[in-house]
Every structure is written in structure tokens, then in C-alpha cells.
Short mmCIF file of C-alpha atoms in Angstrom, two decimals:
data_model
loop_
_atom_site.label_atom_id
_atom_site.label_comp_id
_atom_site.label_asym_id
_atom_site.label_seq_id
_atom_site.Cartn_x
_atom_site.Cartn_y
_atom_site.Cartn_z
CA UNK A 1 17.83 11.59 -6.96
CA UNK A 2 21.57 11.96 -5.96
CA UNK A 3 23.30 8.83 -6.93
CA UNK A 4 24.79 8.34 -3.67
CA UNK A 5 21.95 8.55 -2.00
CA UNK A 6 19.92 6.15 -3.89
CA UNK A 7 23.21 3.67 -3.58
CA UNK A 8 22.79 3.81 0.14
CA UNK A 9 19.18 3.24 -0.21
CA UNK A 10 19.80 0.40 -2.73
CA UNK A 11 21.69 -1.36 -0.04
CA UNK A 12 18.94 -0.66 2.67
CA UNK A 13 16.26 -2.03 0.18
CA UNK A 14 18.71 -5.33 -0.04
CA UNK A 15 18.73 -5.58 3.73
CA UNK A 16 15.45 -5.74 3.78
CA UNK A 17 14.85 -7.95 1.28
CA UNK A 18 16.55 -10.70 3.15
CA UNK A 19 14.40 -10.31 6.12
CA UNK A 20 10.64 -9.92 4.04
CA UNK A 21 11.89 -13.35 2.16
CA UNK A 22 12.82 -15.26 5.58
CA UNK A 23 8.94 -14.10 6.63
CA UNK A 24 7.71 -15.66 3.66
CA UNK A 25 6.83 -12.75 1.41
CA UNK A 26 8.23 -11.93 -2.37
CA UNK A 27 9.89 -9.33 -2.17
CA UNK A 28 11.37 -7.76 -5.51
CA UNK A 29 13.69 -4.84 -5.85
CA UNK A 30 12.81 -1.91 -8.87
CA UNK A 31 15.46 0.58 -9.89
CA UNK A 32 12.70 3.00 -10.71
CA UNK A 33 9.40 3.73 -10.17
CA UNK A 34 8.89 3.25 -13.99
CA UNK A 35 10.30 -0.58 -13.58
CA UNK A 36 7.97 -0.78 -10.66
CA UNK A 37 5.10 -0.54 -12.45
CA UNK A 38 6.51 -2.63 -15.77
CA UNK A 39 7.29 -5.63 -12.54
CA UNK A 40 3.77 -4.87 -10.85
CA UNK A 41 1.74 -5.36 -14.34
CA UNK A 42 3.81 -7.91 -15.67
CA UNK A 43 2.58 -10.22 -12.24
CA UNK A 44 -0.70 -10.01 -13.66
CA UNK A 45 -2.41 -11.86 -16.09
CA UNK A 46 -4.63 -10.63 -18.22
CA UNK A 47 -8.44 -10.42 -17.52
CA UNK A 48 -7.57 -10.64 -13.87
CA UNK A 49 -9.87 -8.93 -11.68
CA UNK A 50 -8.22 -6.43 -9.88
CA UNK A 51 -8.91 -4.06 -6.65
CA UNK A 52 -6.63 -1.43 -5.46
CA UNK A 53 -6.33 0.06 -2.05
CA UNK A 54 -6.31 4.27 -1.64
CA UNK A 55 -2.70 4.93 -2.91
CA UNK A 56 -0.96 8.31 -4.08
CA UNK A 57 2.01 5.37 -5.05
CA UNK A 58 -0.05 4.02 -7.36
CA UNK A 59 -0.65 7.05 -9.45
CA UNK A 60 2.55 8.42 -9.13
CA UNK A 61 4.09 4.89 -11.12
CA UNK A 62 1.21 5.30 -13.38
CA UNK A 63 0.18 1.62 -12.23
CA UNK A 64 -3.40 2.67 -11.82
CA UNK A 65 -3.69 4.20 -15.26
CA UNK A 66 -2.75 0.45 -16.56
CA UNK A 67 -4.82 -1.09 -14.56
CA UNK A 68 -8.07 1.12 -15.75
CA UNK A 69 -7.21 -0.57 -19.39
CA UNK A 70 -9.57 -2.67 -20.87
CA UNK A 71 -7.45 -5.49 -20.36
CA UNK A 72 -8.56 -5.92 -16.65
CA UNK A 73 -11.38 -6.18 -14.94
CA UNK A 74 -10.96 -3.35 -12.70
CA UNK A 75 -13.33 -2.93 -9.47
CA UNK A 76 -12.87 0.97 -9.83
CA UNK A 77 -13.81 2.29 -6.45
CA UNK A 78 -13.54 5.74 -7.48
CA UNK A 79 -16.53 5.80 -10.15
CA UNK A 80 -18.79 4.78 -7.05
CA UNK A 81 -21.82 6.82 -7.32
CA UNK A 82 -22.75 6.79 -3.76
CA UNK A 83 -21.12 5.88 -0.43
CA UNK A 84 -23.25 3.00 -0.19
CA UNK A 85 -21.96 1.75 -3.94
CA UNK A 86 -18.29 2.50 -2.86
CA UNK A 87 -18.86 -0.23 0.21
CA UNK A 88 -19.99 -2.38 -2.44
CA UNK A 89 -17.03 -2.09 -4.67
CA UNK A 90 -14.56 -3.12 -1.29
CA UNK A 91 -16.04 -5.66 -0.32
CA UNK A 92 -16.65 -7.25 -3.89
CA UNK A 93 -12.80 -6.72 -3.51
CA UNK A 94 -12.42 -9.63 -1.15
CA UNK A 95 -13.19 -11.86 -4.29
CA UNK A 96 -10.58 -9.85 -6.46
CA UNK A 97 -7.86 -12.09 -8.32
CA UNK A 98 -5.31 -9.03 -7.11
CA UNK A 99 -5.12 -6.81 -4.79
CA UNK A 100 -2.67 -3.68 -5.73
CA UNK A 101 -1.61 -1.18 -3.22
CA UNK A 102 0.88 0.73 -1.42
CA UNK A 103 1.94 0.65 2.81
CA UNK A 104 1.69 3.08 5.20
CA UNK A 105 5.39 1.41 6.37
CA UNK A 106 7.32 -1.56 5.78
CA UNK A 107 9.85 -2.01 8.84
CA UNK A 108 13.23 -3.67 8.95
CA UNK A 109 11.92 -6.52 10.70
CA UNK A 110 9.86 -7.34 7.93
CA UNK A 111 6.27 -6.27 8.96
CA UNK A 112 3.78 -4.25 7.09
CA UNK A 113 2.12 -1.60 8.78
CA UNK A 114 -1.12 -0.05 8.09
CA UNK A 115 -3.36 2.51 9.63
CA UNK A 116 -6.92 2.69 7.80
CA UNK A 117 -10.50 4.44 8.29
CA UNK A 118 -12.58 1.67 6.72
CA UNK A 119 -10.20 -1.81 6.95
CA UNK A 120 -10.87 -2.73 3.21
CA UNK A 121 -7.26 -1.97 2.60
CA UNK A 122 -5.72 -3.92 5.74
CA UNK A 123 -8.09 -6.49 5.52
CA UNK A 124 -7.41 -7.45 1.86
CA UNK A 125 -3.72 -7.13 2.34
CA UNK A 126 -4.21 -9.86 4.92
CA UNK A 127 -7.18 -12.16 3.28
CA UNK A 128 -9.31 -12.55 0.51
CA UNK A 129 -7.78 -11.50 -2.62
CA UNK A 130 -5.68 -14.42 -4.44
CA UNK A 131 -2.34 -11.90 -4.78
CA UNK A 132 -1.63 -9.05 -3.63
CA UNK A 133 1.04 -6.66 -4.56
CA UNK A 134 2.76 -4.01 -2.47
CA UNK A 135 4.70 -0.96 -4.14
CA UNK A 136 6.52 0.97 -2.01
CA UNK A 137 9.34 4.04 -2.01
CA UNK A 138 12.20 3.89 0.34
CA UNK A 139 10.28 6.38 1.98
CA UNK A 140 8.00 3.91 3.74
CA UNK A 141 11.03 1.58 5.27
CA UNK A 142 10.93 2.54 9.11
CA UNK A 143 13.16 0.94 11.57
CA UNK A 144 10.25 -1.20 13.77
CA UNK A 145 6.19 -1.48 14.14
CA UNK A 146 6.21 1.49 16.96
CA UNK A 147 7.87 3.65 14.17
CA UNK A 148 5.48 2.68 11.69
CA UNK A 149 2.59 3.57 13.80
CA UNK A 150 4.05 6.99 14.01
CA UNK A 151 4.62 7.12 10.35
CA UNK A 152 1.47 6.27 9.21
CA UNK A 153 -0.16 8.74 11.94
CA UNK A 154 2.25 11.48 10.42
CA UNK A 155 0.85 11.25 6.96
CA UNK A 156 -2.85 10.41 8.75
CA UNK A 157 -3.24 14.78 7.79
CA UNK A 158 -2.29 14.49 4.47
CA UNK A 159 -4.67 11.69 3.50
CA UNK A 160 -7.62 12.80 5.46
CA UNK A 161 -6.94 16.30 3.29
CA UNK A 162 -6.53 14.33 0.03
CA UNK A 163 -9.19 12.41 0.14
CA UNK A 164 -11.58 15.18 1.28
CA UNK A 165 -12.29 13.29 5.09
CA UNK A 166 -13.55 16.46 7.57
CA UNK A 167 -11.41 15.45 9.99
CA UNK A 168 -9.72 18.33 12.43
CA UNK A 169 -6.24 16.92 11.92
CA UNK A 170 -7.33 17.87 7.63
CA UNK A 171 -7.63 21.28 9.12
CA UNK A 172 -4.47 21.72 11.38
CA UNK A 173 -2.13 19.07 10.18
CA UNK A 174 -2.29 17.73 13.61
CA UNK A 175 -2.93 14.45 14.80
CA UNK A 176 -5.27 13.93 18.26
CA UNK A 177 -5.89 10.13 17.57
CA UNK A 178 -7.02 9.17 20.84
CA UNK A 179 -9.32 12.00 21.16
CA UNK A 180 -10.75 11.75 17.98
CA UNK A 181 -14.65 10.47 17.68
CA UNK A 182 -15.23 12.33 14.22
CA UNK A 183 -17.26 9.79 11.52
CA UNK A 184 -14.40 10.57 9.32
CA UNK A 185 -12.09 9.35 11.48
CA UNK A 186 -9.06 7.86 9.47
CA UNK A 187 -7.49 5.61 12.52
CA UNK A 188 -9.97 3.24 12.96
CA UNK A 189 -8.05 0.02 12.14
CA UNK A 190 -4.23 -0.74 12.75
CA UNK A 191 -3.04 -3.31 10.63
CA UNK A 192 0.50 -5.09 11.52
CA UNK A 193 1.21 -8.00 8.96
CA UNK A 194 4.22 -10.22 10.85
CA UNK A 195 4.55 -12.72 8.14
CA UNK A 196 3.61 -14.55 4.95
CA UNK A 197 4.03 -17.74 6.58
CA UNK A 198 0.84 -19.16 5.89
CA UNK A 199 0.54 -17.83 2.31
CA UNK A 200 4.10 -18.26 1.50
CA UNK A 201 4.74 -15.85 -1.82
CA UNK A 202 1.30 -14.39 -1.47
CA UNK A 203 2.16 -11.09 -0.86
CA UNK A 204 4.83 -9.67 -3.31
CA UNK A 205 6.27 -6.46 -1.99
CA UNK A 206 8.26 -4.10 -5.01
CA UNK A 207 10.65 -1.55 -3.64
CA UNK A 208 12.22 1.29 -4.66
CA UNK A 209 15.02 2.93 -3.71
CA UNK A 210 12.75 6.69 -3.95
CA UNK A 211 10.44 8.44 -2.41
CA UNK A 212 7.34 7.61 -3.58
CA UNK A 213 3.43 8.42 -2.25
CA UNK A 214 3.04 9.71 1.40
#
């Protein structure tokens, strides 16, 4: 990335910061996605159990390759061998010592917003699992929660595609939300997370000053 660029993103990132830690989360910057994921696995102790939420981000660092070591104890939704088995592994999540994911958007008011198909992502990020941890490019920083909505819808496509959902906006790369009834639908739950208040340091949130994920 263009070293200007990533300067003015730097200072963004700072911003931010200042706002997420008034509203009670941790948040931490990373120069690189490479010291994202040294920050992300040094948070957690060994023998933790861990779940992760559905997250390009997370392979992209190569945080999810770490975390599939035998030095966790990984809930690996992704070697479910049924649909049924995969419901299993979320909500055995709930229990997890860490949760590790990625955000649809983070906005400059300090909110995290999420747009799901199931909830086990949004939910966890908001209950249940002891920590959870947040990586995120400078990609996901919007400017409030309406343009986070939009964000998350805009990327909604992509997803769906990704993760193999037979949804019609998978097929067009257009989104009909309120006119979607499809099973597969991926907006089912909208998650907006105004605060750590209750949790103070709960939720650690690492950013990046690059693109990372969708």
C-alpha cells in the first residue's frame, strides 16, 4: 500500500481508537496484517477454547491457520459433517473461552455492525464467549450505523457466493433484502453493538490500516 495512504489511514484508525476506548472496548492498533495476527494470538492463552465467526479476515492474516494448531481447542465449524452438526458446533460456541472474528463495519462513533444469516456470529460478539476479538482492515471503518448497514448489504453478494448460499443476490450481485424469503437468506439478523459498557475490555477490536476481508 502507498505510504501516504496508509499514513492517512493510520490517523483515521487513531481517531477511532479514542472513541471505541470511551465506549468501553480495547481497541489496539496493528501496522500489518502480519502483527495483527502475532497481537490476536498472543491474547490467547494456550488450551483456550476457541470459536471463530465466518471471516475471509481471518484467513487472509493467517489467524485461522494458528488457531487450527494443536495448541487450542478449536470448535472447527467447517469439519461439520452435516448441517445439523454445524448448529451444534455454534452454539457449543456460546461456551467458547474466545470468540475470534472479523465485522461487517466498525463506524466512527464506535459501534460494530453486523448483518448475519444464522446470528451465531452477532450473538457471540454480544454474549457468551469470555473474549472476543475483532480484526478488522481500514476497509470496514464507515462513517455511522446507516452506512454500515449499507456496507454490510454491499458485500451481502459476495458472501452468499463464497460460502455457496443459493441466494439470487449470489447470482446477480444484487441485493433485494426486503423482498427476499429464500432459506438461504443471509440478512436475517442485524447486529448494532453501541458499547462495551457492561463488559468493559471484553471486546478487543485490532485494526489495520489495510484492506483486509470483504
Amino acid at each position: 500500500m502507498d505510504a501516504v495512504q496508509k499514513w492517512r489511514n493510520k490517523l483515521k484508525i487513531e481517531e477511532l481508537m479514542k472513541v471505541l476506548k470511551e465506549r468501553g472496548f480495547d481497541p489496539i492498533y496493528a501496522e500489518t496484517p502480519e502483527e495483527a495476527k502475532k497481537i490476536t494470538m498472543d491474547m490467547i492463552p494456550e488450551g483456550a477454547k476457541i470459536a471463530v465467526g465466518g471471516s475471509v479476515t481471518l484467513n487472509e492474516t493467517g489467524i485461522l491457520d494458528e488457531i487450527r494448531s494443536d495448541k487450542y481447542n478449536f470448535i472447527d465449524r467447517y469439519s461439520a459433517k452435516s448441517f445439523e452438526d454445524m448448529l451444534d458446533k455454534y452454539r457449543e460456541g456460546y461456551y467458547a473461552d474466545v470468540f475470534v472474528s472479523s465485522t461487517n463495519a466498525v463506524t466512527m462513533g464506535g459501534q460494530l455492525v453486523n448483518i448475519d444469516c444464522t446470528g451465531n456470529r452477532t450473538s457471540q460478539i454480544v454474549f457468551g464467549p469470555k473474549k472476543v476479538i475483532i480484526v478488522a482492515g481500514v476497509n470496514k471503518i464507515v462513517e455511522n450505523v446507516e452506512d454500515g448497514i449499507k456496507r454490510a448489504k454491499s458485500i451481502a453478494p459476495m458472501n452468499a457466493r463464497r460460502i455457496g448460499h443459493k441466494t439470487p443476490c449470489a447470482q446477480d450481485d444484487s441485493c433485494a433484502c426486503t423482498e427476499c424469503t429464500c432459506q438461504a437468506r443471509m440478512c436475517n439478523v442485524t447486529s448494532i453493538v453501541d458499547g462495551c459498557h457492561y463488559f468493559p475490555g471484553r471486546i478487543s477490536i485490532v485494526l489495520v490500516p489495510e484492506p483486509l476481508g470483504y
